Tab-separated table of C-alpha atoms in Angstrom:
chain	number	residue	atom	x	y	z
A	553	MET	CA	-22.444	-22.280	-20.938
A	554	ARG	CA	-23.530	-18.835	-19.713
A	555	ILE	CA	-24.197	-20.222	-16.241
A	556	PHE	CA	-20.748	-21.819	-16.047
A	557	THR	CA	-19.085	-18.584	-17.226
A	558	THR	CA	-20.979	-16.533	-14.632
A	559	ILE	CA	-20.017	-18.904	-11.825
A	560	ILE	CA	-16.336	-18.865	-12.913
A	561	ALA	CA	-16.439	-15.043	-13.155
A	562	GLY	CA	-17.866	-14.942	-9.633
A	563	ILE	CA	-15.095	-17.157	-8.282
A	564	ALA	CA	-12.481	-15.059	-10.109
A	565	LEU	CA	-13.885	-11.835	-8.624
A	566	VAL	CA	-13.856	-13.292	-5.110
A	567	ILE	CA	-10.217	-14.380	-5.545
A	568	LEU	CA	-9.279	-10.953	-6.966
A	569	GLY	CA	-11.024	-9.284	-4.033
A	570	GLU	CA	-9.127	-11.484	-1.577
A	571	MET	CA	-5.822	-10.635	-3.250
A	572	LEU	CA	-6.583	-6.900	-3.187
A	573	ALA	CA	-7.706	-7.059	0.448
A	574	PHE	CA	-4.517	-8.861	1.469
A	575	TYR	CA	-2.411	-6.360	-0.504
A	576	VAL	CA	-4.077	-3.452	1.293
A	577	TYR	CA	-3.685	-5.202	4.663
A	578	SER	CA	0.017	-5.886	4.140
A	579	ARG	CA	0.683	-2.319	2.924
A	580	TYR	CA	-1.441	-0.597	5.552
A	581	THR	CA	1.484	1.457	6.866
A	582	GLN	CA	1.503	3.495	3.668
A	583	GLY	CA	-2.152	4.539	3.977
A	584	GLY	CA	-3.351	7.079	1.463
A	585	LEU	CA	-6.123	7.433	-1.039
A	586	ILE	CA	-4.957	4.584	-3.260
A	587	ASN	CA	-5.075	2.034	-0.429
A	588	GLY	CA	-8.542	3.283	0.511
A	589	PHE	CA	-9.722	2.894	-3.077
A	590	LEU	CA	-8.166	-0.587	-3.296
A	591	GLY	CA	-9.832	-1.592	-0.017
A	592	ILE	CA	-13.257	-0.519	-1.248
A	593	SER	CA	-12.586	-2.249	-4.591
A	594	ALA	CA	-11.635	-5.450	-2.765
A	595	PHE	CA	-14.842	-5.387	-0.747
A	596	LEU	CA	-16.977	-4.763	-3.837
A	597	ALA	CA	-15.185	-7.485	-5.824
A	598	ILE	CA	-15.840	-10.041	-3.081
A	599	VAL	CA	-19.519	-9.099	-2.719
A	600	ILE	CA	-20.219	-8.969	-6.465
A	601	GLY	CA	-18.251	-12.172	-7.092
A	602	ALA	CA	-20.090	-14.023	-4.328
A	603	LEU	CA	-23.440	-12.813	-5.657
A	604	LEU	CA	-22.537	-13.962	-9.193
A	605	PHE	CA	-21.383	-17.302	-7.821
A	606	ILE	CA	-24.640	-18.012	-5.987
A	607	ARG	CA	-27.011	-16.434	-8.520
A	608	TYR	CA	-27.859	-19.426	-10.725
A	609	PRO	CA	-27.801	-22.288	-8.207
A	610	VAL	CA	-30.161	-20.388	-5.910
A	611	HIS	CA	-32.363	-19.354	-8.861
A	612	TYR	CA	-32.737	-22.962	-10.061
A	613	ALA	CA	-33.359	-24.183	-6.541
A	614	ASP	CA	-36.244	-21.688	-6.288
A	615	ILE	CA	-37.665	-22.906	-9.627
A	616	ILE	CA	-37.528	-26.535	-8.481
A	617	ARG	CA	-39.113	-25.652	-5.153
A	618	ILE	CA	-41.941	-23.717	-6.848
A	619	LYS	CA	-42.493	-26.415	-9.482
A	620	TYR	CA	-42.952	-29.132	-6.850
A	621	ARG	CA	-44.982	-26.960	-4.459
A	622	GLY	CA	-47.313	-29.119	-2.429
A	623	LYS	CA	-46.234	-32.323	-4.193
A	624	ASN	CA	-43.405	-33.449	-2.017
A	625	GLU	CA	-42.431	-31.921	1.300
A	626	LEU	CA	-39.036	-33.667	1.177
A	627	ILE	CA	-38.048	-31.897	-2.064
A	628	LYS	CA	-39.107	-28.545	-0.623
A	629	PHE	CA	-37.134	-29.247	2.539
A	630	ILE	CA	-34.002	-30.296	0.596
A	631	MET	CA	-34.146	-27.260	-1.682
A	632	GLY	CA	-34.760	-24.891	1.224
A	633	THR	CA	-31.809	-26.391	3.060
A	634	PHE	CA	-29.683	-26.104	-0.095
A	635	ILE	CA	-30.505	-22.407	-0.414
A	636	PHE	CA	-29.947	-21.786	3.300
A	637	ILE	CA	-26.491	-23.417	3.245
A	638	PHE	CA	-25.298	-22.446	-0.219
A	639	THR	CA	-26.165	-18.732	-0.177
A	640	PRO	CA	-23.860	-17.520	2.650
A	641	THR	CA	-21.027	-19.967	1.866
A	642	PRO	CA	-18.995	-17.715	-0.491
A	643	PHE	CA	-19.170	-14.827	1.972
A	644	ILE	CA	-18.093	-17.011	4.883
A	645	LEU	CA	-15.257	-18.569	2.878
A	646	ALA	CA	-14.002	-15.105	1.876
A	647	VAL	CA	-13.839	-13.992	5.517
A	648	VAL	CA	-12.154	-17.233	6.633
A	649	ALA	CA	-9.572	-17.021	3.827
A	650	PHE	CA	-8.759	-13.386	4.650
A	651	TYR	CA	-8.413	-14.167	8.362
A	652	HIS	CA	-6.144	-17.142	7.608
A	653	PHE	CA	-3.812	-15.254	5.275
A	654	THR	CA	-3.545	-12.155	7.466
A	655	GLY	CA	-2.713	-14.327	10.482
A	656	LYS	CA	-0.065	-16.113	8.451
A	657	TYR	CA	1.329	-12.760	7.275
A	658	HIS	CA	1.440	-11.500	10.891
A	659	ASP	CA	3.371	-14.570	12.056
A	660	GLU	CA	5.823	-14.446	9.131
A	661	GLN	CA	6.520	-10.740	9.684
A	662	LEU	CA	7.318	-11.282	13.354
A	663	ASP	CA	9.386	-14.417	12.696
A	664	LYS	CA	11.515	-12.893	9.905
A	665	PHE	CA	11.716	-9.212	10.825
A	666	GLY	CA	10.877	-9.157	14.535
A	667	VAL	CA	12.418	-6.458	16.725
A	668	VAL	CA	12.011	-6.561	20.506
A	669	LYS	CA	11.488	-3.240	22.247
A	670	LYS	CA	10.488	-2.139	25.747
A	671	VAL	CA	7.391	0.096	25.867
A	672	LEU	CA	5.283	1.793	28.504
A	673	ILE	CA	1.566	1.051	28.482
A	674	GLU	CA	-0.014	4.502	28.288
A	675	LYS	CA	-3.750	3.911	28.404
A	676	GLU	CA	-6.515	1.341	28.263
A	677	ILE	CA	-9.449	1.290	25.906
A	678	ILE	CA	-12.424	-0.449	27.447
A	679	GLY	CA	-14.813	-1.644	24.783
A	680	ARG	CA	-18.475	-1.937	25.522
A	681	ASN	CA	-19.385	-5.646	25.414
A	682	SER	CA	-16.069	-6.416	23.722
A	683	ARG	CA	-12.416	-6.883	24.421
A	684	HIS	CA	-10.243	-4.378	26.245
A	685	ASP	CA	-7.057	-3.064	24.651
A	686	LEU	CA	-3.871	-1.497	25.984
A	687	CYS	CA	-2.210	1.324	24.045
A	688	PHE	CA	1.482	2.148	23.771
A	689	SER	CA	3.846	3.927	21.400
A	690	PHE	CA	7.367	3.229	20.209
A	691	ASN	CA	9.954	4.683	17.863
A	692	HIS	CA	11.173	2.950	14.733
A	693	GLU	CA	13.589	4.619	12.312
A	694	GLY	CA	12.831	8.076	13.709
A	695	LYS	CA	9.073	7.723	13.418
A	696	THR	CA	6.621	7.229	16.302
A	697	TRP	CA	4.247	4.291	15.925
A	698	GLY	CA	1.170	3.712	18.015
A	699	GLY	CA	0.265	0.213	19.058
A	700	MET	CA	-2.777	-1.399	20.591
A	701	LEU	CA	-2.916	-4.988	21.812
A	702	ASP	CA	-5.390	-7.018	23.837
A	703	ASN	CA	-5.346	-6.660	27.613
A	704	TRP	CA	-3.429	-9.876	28.144
A	705	VAL	CA	-1.783	-9.808	31.606
A	706	TYR	CA	-0.615	-6.205	31.689
A	707	HIS	CA	-2.015	-2.952	33.067
A	708	VAL	CA	-1.632	0.779	32.470
A	709	GLY	CA	1.783	1.957	33.662
A	710	ASP	CA	3.528	-1.392	33.146
A	711	SER	CA	6.804	-1.389	31.240
A	712	VAL	CA	6.768	-4.445	28.964
A	713	GLU	CA	8.475	-5.856	25.913
A	714	ILE	CA	6.767	-6.053	22.547
A	715	ILE	CA	7.909	-7.551	19.285
A	716	TYR	CA	7.147	-5.740	16.049
A	717	SER	CA	8.109	-6.168	12.416
A	718	SER	CA	10.814	-3.848	11.123
A	719	GLN	CA	9.202	-4.108	7.667
A	720	ASN	CA	5.666	-3.300	8.861
A	721	PRO	CA	5.652	-1.832	12.397
A	722	ASN	CA	1.865	-2.176	12.565
A	723	GLU	CA	2.407	-5.889	13.135
A	724	THR	CA	2.966	-6.072	16.909
A	725	GLU	CA	2.575	-8.645	19.661
A	726	TRP	CA	3.394	-8.929	23.362
A	727	TYR	CA	6.867	-10.485	23.367
A	728	ARG	CA	6.131	-12.864	26.245
A	729	LYS	CA	2.938	-14.044	24.541
A	730	TYR	CA	4.855	-14.478	21.277
A	731	LEU	CA	7.411	-16.713	23.023
A	732	GLU	CA	4.643	-18.799	24.636
A	733	GLU	CA	2.975	-19.315	21.247
A	734	ILE	CA	6.283	-20.449	19.757
A	735	LYS	CA	6.719	-22.966	22.590
A	736	GLU	CA	3.201	-24.324	21.989
A	737	THR	CA	3.780	-24.809	18.265
A	738	GLN	CA	7.036	-26.661	18.908
A	739	ARG	CA	5.334	-29.291	21.042
């Protein structure tokens, strides 16, 4: 019963961590110490929960592998494969779930609260061995917001339209790209 309780506690911690991480992501505009603390708490909850979740299955797989050492290569191979696949699974699932829900949040914000605005691309950030981003700024309700999007088809000095969420101005997208993605999903 203790094993089952530990595994359930691990799953619950991972889910709590995901919920906290999404909360911090969706409220990022507010910043502050509390959001930083919640972000760290979310990370720790996911790591601790995933470790609790994999603790017993991996432990018993090691016992079985040691017990049958030298007796059957197939059992050792199966248990080694089990450990190799099972150990990183909770971590990978946590990242995939977070990516899925933040992408869904981004799309919903732009669909429901999208505002189109013309901006001037001010500078380019060239990442070493990574993507290149274009930076711009815009005003929303008397406050200046900085934006950074991937170097899609634009260049420094171009005047282009973006769409951003009036509820969370950190959620931005190139307007033309946004329209193309809508067309693709309607097909």
